[in-house]
PDB file of C-alpha atoms and ligand atoms in Angstrom:
ATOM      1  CA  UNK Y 212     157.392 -30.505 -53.184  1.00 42.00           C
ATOM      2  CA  UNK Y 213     155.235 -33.566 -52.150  1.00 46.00           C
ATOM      3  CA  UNK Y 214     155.862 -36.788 -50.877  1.00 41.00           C
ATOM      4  CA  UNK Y 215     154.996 -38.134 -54.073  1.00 45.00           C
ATOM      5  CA  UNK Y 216     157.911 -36.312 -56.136  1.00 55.00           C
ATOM      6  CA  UNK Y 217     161.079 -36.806 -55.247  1.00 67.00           C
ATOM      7  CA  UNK Y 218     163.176 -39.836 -54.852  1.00 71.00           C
ATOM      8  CA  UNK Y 219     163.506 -41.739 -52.143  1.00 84.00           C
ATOM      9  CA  UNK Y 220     167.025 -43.383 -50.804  1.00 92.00           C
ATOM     10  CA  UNK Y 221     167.671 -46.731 -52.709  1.00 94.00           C
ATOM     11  CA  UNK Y 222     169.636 -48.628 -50.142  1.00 95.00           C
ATOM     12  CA  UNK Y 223     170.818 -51.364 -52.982  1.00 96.00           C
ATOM     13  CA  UNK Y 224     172.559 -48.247 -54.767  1.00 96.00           C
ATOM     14  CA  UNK Y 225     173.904 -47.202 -51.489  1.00 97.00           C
ATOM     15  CA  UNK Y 226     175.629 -50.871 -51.145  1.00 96.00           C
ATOM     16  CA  UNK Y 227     176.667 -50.682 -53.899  1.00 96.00           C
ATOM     17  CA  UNK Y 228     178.778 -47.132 -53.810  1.00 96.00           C
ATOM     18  CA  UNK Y 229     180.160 -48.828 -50.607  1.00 97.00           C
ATOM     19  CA  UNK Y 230     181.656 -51.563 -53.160  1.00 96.00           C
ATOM     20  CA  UNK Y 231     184.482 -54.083 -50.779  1.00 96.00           C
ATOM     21  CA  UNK Y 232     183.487 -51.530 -47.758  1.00 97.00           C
ATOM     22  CA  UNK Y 233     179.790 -52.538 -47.760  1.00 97.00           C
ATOM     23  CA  UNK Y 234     180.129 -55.647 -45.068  1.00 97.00           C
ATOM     24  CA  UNK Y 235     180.963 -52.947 -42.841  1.00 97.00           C
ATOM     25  CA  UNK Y 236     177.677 -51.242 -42.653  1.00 98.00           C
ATOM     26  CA  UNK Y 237     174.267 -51.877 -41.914  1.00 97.00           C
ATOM     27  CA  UNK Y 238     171.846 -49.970 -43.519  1.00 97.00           C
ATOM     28  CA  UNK Y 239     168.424 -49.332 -42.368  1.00 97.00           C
ATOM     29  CA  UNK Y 240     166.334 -46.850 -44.484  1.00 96.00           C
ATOM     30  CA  UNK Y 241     162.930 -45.679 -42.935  1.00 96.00           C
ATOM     31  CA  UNK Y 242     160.381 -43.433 -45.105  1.00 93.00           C
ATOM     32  CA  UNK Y 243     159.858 -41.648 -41.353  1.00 94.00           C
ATOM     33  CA  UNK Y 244     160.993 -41.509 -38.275  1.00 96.00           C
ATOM     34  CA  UNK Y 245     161.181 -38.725 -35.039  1.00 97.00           C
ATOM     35  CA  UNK Y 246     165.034 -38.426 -35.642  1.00 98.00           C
ATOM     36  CA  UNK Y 247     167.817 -40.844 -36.786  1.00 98.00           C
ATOM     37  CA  UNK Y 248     170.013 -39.876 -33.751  1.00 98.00           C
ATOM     38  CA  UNK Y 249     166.997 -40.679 -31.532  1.00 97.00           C
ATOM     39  CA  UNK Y 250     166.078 -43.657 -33.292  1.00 97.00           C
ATOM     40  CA  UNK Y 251     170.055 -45.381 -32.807  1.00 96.00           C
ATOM     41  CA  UNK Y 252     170.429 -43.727 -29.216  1.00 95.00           C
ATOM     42  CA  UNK Y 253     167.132 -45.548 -27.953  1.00 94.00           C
ATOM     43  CA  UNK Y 254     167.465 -48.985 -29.849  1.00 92.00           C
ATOM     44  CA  UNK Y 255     171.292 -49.110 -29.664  1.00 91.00           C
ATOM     45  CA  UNK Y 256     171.702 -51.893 -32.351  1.00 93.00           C
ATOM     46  CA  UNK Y 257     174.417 -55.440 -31.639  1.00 90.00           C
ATOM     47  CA  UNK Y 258     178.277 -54.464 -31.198  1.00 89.00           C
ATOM     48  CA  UNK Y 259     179.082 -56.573 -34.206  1.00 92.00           C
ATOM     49  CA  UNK Y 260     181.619 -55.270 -35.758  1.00 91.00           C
ATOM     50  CA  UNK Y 261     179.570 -53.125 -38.221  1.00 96.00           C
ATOM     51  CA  UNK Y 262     178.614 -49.269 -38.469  1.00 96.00           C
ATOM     52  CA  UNK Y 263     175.025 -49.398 -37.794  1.00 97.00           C
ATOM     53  CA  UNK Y 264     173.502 -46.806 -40.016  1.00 98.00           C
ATOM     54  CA  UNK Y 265     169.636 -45.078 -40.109  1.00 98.00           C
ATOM     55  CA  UNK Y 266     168.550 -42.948 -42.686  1.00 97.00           C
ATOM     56  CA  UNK Y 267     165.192 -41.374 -43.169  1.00 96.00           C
ATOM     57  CA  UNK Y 268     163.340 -39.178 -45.903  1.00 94.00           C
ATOM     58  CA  UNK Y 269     161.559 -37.490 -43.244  1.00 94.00           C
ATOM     59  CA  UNK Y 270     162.022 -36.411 -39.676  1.00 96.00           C
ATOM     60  CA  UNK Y 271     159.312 -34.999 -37.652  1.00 96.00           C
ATOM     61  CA  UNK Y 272     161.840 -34.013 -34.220  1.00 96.00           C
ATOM     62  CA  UNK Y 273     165.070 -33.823 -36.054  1.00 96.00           C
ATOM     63  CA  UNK Y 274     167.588 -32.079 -33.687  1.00 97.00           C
ATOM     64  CA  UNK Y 275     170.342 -29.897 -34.409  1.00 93.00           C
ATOM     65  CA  UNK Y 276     173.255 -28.845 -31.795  1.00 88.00           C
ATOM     66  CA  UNK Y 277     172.204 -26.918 -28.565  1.00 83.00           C
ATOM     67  CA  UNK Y 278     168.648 -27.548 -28.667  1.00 85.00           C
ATOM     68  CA  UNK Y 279     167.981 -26.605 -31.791  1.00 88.00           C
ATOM     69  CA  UNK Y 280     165.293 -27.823 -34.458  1.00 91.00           C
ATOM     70  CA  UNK Y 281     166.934 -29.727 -37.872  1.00 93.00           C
ATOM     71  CA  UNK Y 282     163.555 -28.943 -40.151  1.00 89.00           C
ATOM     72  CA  UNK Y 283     162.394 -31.254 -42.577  1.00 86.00           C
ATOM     73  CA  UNK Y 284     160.588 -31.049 -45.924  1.00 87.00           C
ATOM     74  CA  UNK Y 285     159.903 -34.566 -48.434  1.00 86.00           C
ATOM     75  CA  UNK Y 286     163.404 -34.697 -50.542  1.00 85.00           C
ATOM     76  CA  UNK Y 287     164.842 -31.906 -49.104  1.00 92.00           C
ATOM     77  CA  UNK Y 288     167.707 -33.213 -47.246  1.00 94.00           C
ATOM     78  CA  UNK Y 289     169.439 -36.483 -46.911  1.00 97.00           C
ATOM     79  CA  UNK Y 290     169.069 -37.064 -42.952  1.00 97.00           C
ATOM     80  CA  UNK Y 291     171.332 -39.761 -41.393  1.00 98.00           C
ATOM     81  CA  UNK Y 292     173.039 -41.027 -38.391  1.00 98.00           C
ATOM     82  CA  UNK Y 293     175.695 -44.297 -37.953  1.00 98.00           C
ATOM     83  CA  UNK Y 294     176.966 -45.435 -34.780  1.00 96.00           C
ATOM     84  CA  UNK Y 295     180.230 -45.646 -34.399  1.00 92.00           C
ATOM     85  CA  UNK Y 296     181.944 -47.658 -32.121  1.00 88.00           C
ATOM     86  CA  UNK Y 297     185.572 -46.928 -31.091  1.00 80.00           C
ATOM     87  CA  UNK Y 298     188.431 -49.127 -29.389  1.00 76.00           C
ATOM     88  CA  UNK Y 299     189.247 -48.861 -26.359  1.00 73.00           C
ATOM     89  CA  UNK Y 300     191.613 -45.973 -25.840  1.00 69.00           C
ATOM     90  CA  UNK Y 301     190.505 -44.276 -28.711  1.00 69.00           C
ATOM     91  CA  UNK Y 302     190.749 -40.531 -29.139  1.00 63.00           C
ATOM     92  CA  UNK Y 303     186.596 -40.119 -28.426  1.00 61.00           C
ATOM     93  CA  UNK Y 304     185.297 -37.988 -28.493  1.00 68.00           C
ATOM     94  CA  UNK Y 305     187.331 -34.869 -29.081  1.00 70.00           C
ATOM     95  CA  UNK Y 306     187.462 -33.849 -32.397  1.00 88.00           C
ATOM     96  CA  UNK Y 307     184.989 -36.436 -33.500  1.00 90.00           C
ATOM     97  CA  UNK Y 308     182.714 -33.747 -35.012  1.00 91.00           C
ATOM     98  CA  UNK Y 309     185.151 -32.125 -36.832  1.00 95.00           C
ATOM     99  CA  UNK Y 310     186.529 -35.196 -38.533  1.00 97.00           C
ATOM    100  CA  UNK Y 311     182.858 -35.577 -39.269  1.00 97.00           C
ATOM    101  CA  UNK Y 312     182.769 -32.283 -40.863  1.00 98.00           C
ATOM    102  CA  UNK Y 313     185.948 -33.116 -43.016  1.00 98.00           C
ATOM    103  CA  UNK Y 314     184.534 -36.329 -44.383  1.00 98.00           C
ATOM    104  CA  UNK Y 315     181.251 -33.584 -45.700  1.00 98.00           C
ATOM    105  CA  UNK Y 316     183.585 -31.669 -47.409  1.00 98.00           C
ATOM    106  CA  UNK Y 317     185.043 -33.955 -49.023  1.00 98.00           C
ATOM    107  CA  UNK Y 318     182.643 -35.723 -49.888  1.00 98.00           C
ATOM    108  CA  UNK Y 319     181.285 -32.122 -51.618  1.00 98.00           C
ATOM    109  CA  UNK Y 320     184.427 -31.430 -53.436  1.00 98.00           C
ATOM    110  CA  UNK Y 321     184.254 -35.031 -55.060  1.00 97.00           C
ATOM    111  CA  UNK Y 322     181.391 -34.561 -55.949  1.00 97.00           C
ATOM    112  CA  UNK Y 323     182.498 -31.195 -57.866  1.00 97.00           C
ATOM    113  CA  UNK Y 324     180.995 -28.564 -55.142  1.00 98.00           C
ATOM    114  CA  UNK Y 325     183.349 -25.437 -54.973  1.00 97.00           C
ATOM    115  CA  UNK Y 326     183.607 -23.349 -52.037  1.00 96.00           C
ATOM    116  CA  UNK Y 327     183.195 -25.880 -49.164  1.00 98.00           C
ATOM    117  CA  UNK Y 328     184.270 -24.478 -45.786  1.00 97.00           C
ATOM    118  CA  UNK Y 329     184.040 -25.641 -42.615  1.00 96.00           C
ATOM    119  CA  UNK Y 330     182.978 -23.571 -38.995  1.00 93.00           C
ATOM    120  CA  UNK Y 331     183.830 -24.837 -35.954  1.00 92.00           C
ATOM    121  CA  UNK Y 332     183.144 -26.866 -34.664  1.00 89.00           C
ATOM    122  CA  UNK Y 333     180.790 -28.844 -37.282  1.00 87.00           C
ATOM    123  CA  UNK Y 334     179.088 -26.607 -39.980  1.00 94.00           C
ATOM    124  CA  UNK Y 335     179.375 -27.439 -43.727  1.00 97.00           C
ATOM    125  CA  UNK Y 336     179.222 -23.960 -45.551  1.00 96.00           C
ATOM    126  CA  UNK Y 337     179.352 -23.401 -48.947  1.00 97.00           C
ATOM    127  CA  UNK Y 338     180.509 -19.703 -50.232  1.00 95.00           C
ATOM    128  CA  UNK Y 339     179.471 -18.919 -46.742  1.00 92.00           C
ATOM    129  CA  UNK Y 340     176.034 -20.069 -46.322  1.00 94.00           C
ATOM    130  CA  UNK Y 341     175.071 -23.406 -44.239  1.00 95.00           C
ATOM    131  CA  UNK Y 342     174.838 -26.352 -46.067  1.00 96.00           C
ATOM    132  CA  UNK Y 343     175.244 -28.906 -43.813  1.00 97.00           C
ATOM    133  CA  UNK Y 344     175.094 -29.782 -39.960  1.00 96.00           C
ATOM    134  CA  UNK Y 345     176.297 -32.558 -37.571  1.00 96.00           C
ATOM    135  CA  UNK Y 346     175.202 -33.607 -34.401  1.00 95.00           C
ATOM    136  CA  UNK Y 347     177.484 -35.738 -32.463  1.00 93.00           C
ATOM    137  CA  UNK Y 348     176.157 -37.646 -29.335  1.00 92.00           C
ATOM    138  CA  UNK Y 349     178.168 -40.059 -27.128  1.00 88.00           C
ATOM    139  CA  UNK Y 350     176.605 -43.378 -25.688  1.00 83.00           C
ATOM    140  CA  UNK Y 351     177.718 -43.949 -22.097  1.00 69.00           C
ATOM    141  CA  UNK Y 352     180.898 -45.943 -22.389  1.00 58.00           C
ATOM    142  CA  UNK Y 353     180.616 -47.838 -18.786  1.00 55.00           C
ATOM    143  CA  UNK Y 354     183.934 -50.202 -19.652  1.00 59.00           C
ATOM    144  CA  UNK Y 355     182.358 -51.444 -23.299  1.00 61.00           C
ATOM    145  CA  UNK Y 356     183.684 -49.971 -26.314  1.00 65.00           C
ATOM    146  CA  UNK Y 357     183.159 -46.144 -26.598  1.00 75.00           C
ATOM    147  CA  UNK Y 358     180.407 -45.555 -29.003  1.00 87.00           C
ATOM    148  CA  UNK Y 359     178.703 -42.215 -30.695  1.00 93.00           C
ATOM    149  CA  UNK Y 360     175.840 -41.178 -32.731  1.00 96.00           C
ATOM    150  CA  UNK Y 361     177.033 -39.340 -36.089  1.00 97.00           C
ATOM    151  CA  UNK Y 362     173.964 -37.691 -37.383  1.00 98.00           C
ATOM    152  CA  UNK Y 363     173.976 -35.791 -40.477  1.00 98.00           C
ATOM    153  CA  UNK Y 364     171.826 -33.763 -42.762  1.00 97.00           C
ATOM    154  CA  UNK Y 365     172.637 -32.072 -45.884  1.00 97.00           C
ATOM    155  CA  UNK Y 366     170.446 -29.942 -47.840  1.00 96.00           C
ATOM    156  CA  UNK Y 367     169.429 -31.357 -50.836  1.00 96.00           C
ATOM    157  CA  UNK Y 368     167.086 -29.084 -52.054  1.00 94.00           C
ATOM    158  CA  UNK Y 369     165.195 -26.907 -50.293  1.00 92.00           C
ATOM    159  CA  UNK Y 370     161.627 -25.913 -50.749  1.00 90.00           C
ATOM    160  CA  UNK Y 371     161.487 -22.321 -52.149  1.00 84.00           C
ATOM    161  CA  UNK Y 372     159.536 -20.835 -49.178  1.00 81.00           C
ATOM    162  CA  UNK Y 373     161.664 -22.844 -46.830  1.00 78.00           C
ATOM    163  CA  UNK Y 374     162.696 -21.201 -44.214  1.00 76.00           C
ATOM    164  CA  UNK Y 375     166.011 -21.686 -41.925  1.00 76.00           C
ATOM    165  CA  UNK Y 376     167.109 -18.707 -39.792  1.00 74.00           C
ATOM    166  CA  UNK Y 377     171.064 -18.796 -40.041  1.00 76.00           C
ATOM    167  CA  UNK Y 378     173.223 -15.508 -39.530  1.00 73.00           C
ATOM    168  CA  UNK Y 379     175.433 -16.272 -42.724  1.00 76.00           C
ATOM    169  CA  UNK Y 380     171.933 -18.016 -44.652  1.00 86.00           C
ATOM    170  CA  UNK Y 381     171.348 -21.411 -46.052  1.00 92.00           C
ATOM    171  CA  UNK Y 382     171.844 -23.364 -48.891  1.00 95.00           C
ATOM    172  CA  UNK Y 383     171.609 -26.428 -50.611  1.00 96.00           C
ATOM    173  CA  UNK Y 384     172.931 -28.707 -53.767  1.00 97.00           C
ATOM    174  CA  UNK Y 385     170.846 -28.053 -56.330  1.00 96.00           C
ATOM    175  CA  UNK Y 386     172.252 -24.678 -56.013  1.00 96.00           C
ATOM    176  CA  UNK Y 387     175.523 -25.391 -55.584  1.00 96.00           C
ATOM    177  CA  UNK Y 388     175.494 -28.319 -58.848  1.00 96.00           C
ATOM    178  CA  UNK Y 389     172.823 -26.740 -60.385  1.00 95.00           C
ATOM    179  CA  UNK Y 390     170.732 -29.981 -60.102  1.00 93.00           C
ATOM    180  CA  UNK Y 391     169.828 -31.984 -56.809  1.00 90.00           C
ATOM    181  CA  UNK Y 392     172.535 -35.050 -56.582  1.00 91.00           C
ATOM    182  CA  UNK Y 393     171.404 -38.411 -56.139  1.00 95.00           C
ATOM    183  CA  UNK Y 394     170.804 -39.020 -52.501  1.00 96.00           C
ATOM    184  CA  UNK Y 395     171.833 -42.415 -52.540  1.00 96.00           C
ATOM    185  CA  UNK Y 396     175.034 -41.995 -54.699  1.00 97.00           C
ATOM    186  CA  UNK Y 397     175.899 -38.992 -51.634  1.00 97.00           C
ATOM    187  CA  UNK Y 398     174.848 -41.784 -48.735  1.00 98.00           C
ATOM    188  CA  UNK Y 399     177.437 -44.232 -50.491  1.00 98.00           C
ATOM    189  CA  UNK Y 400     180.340 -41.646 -50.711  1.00 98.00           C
ATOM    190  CA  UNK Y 401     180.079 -40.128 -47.503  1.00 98.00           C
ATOM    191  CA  UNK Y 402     180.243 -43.513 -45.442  1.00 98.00           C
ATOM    192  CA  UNK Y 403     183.241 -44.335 -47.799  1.00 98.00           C
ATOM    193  CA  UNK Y 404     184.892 -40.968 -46.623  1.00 98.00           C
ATOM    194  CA  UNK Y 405     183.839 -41.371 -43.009  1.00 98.00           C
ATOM    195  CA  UNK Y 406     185.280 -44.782 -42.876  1.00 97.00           C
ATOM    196  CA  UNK Y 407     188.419 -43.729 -44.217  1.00 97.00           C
ATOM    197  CA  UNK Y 408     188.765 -40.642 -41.860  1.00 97.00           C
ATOM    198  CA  UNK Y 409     187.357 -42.059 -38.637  1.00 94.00           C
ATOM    199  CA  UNK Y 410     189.927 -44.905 -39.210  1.00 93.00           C
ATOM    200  CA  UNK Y 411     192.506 -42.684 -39.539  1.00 94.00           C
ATOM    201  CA  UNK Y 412     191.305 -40.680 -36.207  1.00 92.00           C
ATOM    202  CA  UNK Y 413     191.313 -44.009 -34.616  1.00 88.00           C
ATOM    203  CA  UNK Y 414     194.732 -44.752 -35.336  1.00 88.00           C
ATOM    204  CA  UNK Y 415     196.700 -41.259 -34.936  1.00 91.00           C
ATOM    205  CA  UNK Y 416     194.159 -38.905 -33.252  1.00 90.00           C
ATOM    206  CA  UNK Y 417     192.797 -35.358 -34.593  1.00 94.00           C
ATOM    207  CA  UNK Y 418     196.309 -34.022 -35.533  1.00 95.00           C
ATOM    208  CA  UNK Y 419     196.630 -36.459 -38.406  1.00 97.00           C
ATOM    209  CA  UNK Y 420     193.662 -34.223 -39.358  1.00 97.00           C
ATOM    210  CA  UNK Y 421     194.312 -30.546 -38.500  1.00 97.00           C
ATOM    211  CA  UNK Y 422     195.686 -29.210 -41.143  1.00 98.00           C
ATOM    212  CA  UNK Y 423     193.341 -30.783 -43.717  1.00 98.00           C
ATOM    213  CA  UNK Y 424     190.524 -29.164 -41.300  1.00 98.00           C
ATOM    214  CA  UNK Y 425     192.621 -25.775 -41.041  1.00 98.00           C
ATOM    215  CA  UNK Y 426     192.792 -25.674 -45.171  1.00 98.00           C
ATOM    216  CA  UNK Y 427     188.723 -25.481 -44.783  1.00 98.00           C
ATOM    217  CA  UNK Y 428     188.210 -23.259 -41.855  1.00 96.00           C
ATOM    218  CA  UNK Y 429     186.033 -20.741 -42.826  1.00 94.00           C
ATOM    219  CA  UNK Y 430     187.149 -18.410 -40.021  1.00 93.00           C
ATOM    220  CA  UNK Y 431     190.725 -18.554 -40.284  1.00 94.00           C
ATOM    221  CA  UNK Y 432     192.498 -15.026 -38.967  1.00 93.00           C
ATOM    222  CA  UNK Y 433     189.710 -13.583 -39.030  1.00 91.00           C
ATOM    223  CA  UNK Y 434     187.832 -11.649 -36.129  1.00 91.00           C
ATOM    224  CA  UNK Y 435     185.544 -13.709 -34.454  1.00 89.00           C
ATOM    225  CA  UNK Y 436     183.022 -13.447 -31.236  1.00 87.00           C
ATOM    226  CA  UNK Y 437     182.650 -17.011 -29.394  1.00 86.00           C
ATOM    227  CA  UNK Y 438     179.271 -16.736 -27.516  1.00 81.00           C
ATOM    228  CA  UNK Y 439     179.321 -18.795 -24.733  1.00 76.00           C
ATOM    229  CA  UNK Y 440     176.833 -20.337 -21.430  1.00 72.00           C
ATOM    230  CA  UNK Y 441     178.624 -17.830 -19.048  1.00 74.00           C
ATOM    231  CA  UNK Y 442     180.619 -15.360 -21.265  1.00 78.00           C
ATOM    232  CA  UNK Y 443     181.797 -14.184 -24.609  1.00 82.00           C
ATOM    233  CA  UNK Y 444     185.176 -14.108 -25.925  1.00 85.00           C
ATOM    234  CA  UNK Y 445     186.509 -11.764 -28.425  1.00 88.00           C
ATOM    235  CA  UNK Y 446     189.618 -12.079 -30.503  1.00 91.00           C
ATOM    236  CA  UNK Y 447     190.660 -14.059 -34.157  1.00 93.00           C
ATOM    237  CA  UNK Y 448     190.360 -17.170 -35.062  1.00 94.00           C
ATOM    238  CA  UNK Y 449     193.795 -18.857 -34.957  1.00 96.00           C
ATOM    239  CA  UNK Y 450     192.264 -22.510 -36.172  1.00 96.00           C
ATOM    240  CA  UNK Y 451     192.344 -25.902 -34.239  1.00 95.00           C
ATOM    241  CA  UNK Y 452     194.788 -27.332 -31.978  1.00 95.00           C
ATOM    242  CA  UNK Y 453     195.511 -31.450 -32.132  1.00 94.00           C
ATOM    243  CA  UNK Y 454     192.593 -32.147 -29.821  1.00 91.00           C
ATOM    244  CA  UNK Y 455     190.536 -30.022 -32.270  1.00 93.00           C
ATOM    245  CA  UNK Y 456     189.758 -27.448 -29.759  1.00 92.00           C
ATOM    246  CA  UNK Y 457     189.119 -24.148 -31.102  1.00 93.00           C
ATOM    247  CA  UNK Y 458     192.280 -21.492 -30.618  1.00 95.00           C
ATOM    248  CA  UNK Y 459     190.900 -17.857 -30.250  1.00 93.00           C
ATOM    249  CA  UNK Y 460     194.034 -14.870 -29.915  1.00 95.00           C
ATOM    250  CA  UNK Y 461     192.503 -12.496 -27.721  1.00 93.00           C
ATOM    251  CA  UNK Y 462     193.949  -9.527 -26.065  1.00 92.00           C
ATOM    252  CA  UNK Y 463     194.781 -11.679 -22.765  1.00 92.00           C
ATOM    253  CA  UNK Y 464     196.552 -14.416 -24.880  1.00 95.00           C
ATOM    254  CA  UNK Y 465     195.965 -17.388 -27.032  1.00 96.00           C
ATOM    255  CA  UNK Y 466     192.577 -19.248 -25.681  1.00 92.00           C
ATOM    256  CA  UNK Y 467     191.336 -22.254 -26.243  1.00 91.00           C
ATOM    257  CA  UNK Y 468     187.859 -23.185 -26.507  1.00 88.00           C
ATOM    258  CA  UNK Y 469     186.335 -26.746 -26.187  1.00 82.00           C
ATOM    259  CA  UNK Y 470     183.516 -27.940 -28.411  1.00 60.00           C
ATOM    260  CA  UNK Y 471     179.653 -27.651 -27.510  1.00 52.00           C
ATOM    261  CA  UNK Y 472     180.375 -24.576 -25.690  1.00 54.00           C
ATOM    262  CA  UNK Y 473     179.667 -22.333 -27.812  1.00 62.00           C
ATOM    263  CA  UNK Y 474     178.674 -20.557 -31.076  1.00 65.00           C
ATOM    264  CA  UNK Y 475     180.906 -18.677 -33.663  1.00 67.00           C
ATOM    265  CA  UNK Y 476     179.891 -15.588 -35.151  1.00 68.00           C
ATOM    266  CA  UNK Y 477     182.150 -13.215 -37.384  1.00 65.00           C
ATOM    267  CA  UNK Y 478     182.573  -9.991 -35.637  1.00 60.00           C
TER     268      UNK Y 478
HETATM  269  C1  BTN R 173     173.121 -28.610 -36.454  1.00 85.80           C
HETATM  270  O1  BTN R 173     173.349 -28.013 -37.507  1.00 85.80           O
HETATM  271  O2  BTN R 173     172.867 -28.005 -35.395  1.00 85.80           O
HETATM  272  C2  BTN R 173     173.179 -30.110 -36.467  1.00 85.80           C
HETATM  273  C3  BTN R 173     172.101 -30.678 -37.335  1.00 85.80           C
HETATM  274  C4  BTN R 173     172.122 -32.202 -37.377  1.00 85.80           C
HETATM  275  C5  BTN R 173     170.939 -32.737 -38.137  1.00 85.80           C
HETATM  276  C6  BTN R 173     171.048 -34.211 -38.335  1.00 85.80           C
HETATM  277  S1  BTN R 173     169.821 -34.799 -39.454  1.00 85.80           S
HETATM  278  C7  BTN R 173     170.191 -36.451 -39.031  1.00 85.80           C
HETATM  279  C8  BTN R 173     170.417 -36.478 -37.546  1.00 85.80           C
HETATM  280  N1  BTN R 173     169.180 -36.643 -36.823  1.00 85.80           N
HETATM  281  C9  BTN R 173     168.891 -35.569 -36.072  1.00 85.80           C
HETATM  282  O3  BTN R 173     167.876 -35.448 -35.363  1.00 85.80           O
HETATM  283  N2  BTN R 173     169.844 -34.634 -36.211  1.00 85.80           N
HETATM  284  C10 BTN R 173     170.896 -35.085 -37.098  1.00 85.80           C
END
């Protein structure tokens, strides 16, 4: 695929998905750009009251989560970040990622996607295979309102001699519909759904979350290996707790392991 066949975002069809909610965003779509989470972590836009979102058709450094590479092809995935800023006191940023993660899967199954699950702490899968990824980075707080970088991608449709190395494989909409969505239609449903979740997070932390998150977990009782900086931890997968840490039963007792530590693997 070229740059000259496929669609590009339409931010006016965006708005308009948004409907009463769109006031609440700003919306800044660039053709390219190194990486949306770059681009809103180095120009932090105005605290005015709105989500400040970037999308982009292409990124040429797009980063995934521990160092990793988020590769980019014309139309292949929609690529986004928003900045979200927080009130004081909130709940940031534990289990930020994994409300994140919820609002993809949801946004999936409205759109008619079966087999959505997600792996902790941020992975969209769909009948196993990665469909999605988040990368969540804070902005130092220093007394103003905690803020952090959502970024998103979500494979759209993948060039046919693409290729992502990801133990469980890759793969994208068109595969799962049968036909590509239409990137700005997902834009406009996904900000509804983040909205909606990260307000509830707000209000009544993570737990008002878990056991939507648990119903998804892709890992659930099953044996898992957590590969750590300094060690690796054996055991199954007993989900989430209400900080959304990740609960691992292992031989020496129920662990729990924070987020951005590690990687899951099934045994
Ligand atoms: C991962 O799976 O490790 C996370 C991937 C996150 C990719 C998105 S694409 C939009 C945003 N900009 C980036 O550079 N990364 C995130």
């Amino acid at each position: 695929m070229d740059r000259s066949d496929y669609q590009s975002l339409d931010t006016g069809a965006v708005l308009a998905e948004l409907g009463d909610l769109a006031s609440a965003f700003s919306l800044v779509h660039l053709a390219e750009c190194d990486s949306t989470n770059t681009r809103l972590l180095t120009d932090l836009p105005p605290d005015d009251g709105r989500v400040h979102v970037v999308a982009a058709d292409v990124q040429t450094s797009g980063r995934g989560r521990r160092g990793r590479v988020w590769q980019s092809w014309p139309g292949a995935s929609l690529t986004f970040s928003a900045l979200w800023r927080f009130a004081p006191g909130s709940p940031v940023p534990a289990g930020l990622s994994l409300v994140a993660g919820l609002a993809v899967a949801r946004t999936l199954e409205e759109l008619g996607v079966e087999g959505v699950q997600l792996k902790w702490p941020n992975d969209v899968l769909v009948h196993g295979c990665k469909l999605a990824g988040i990368l969540v980075e804070l902005t130092p707080g220093r007394g103003r309102t905690p803020a952090a970088v959502v970024g998103i991608g979500i494979n759209l449709q993948l060039p046919p001699d693409a290729s992502v190395a990801y133990p469980t494989g890759v793969t994208d909409l068109a595969t799962a519909l049968g036909r590509a969505p239409d990137a700005s239609r997902l834009l406009g449903l996904l900000l509804v759904q983040l909205h909606r979740l990260f307000d509830v997070y707000s209000a009544a932390g993570f737990a008002a979350l878990r056991g939507a998150w648990q119903q998804r977990n892709a890992f659930a009782d099953l044996p898992v290996s957590i590969l750590g900086e300094v060690e690796t931890l054996a055991g199954t997968c007993a989900g989430v707790d209400d900080d959304g840490a990740l609960l691992l039963r292992t031989a020496d007792g129920l662990r729990r392991v924070l987020s951005g530590e590690v990687s899951l693997r099934l045994a």
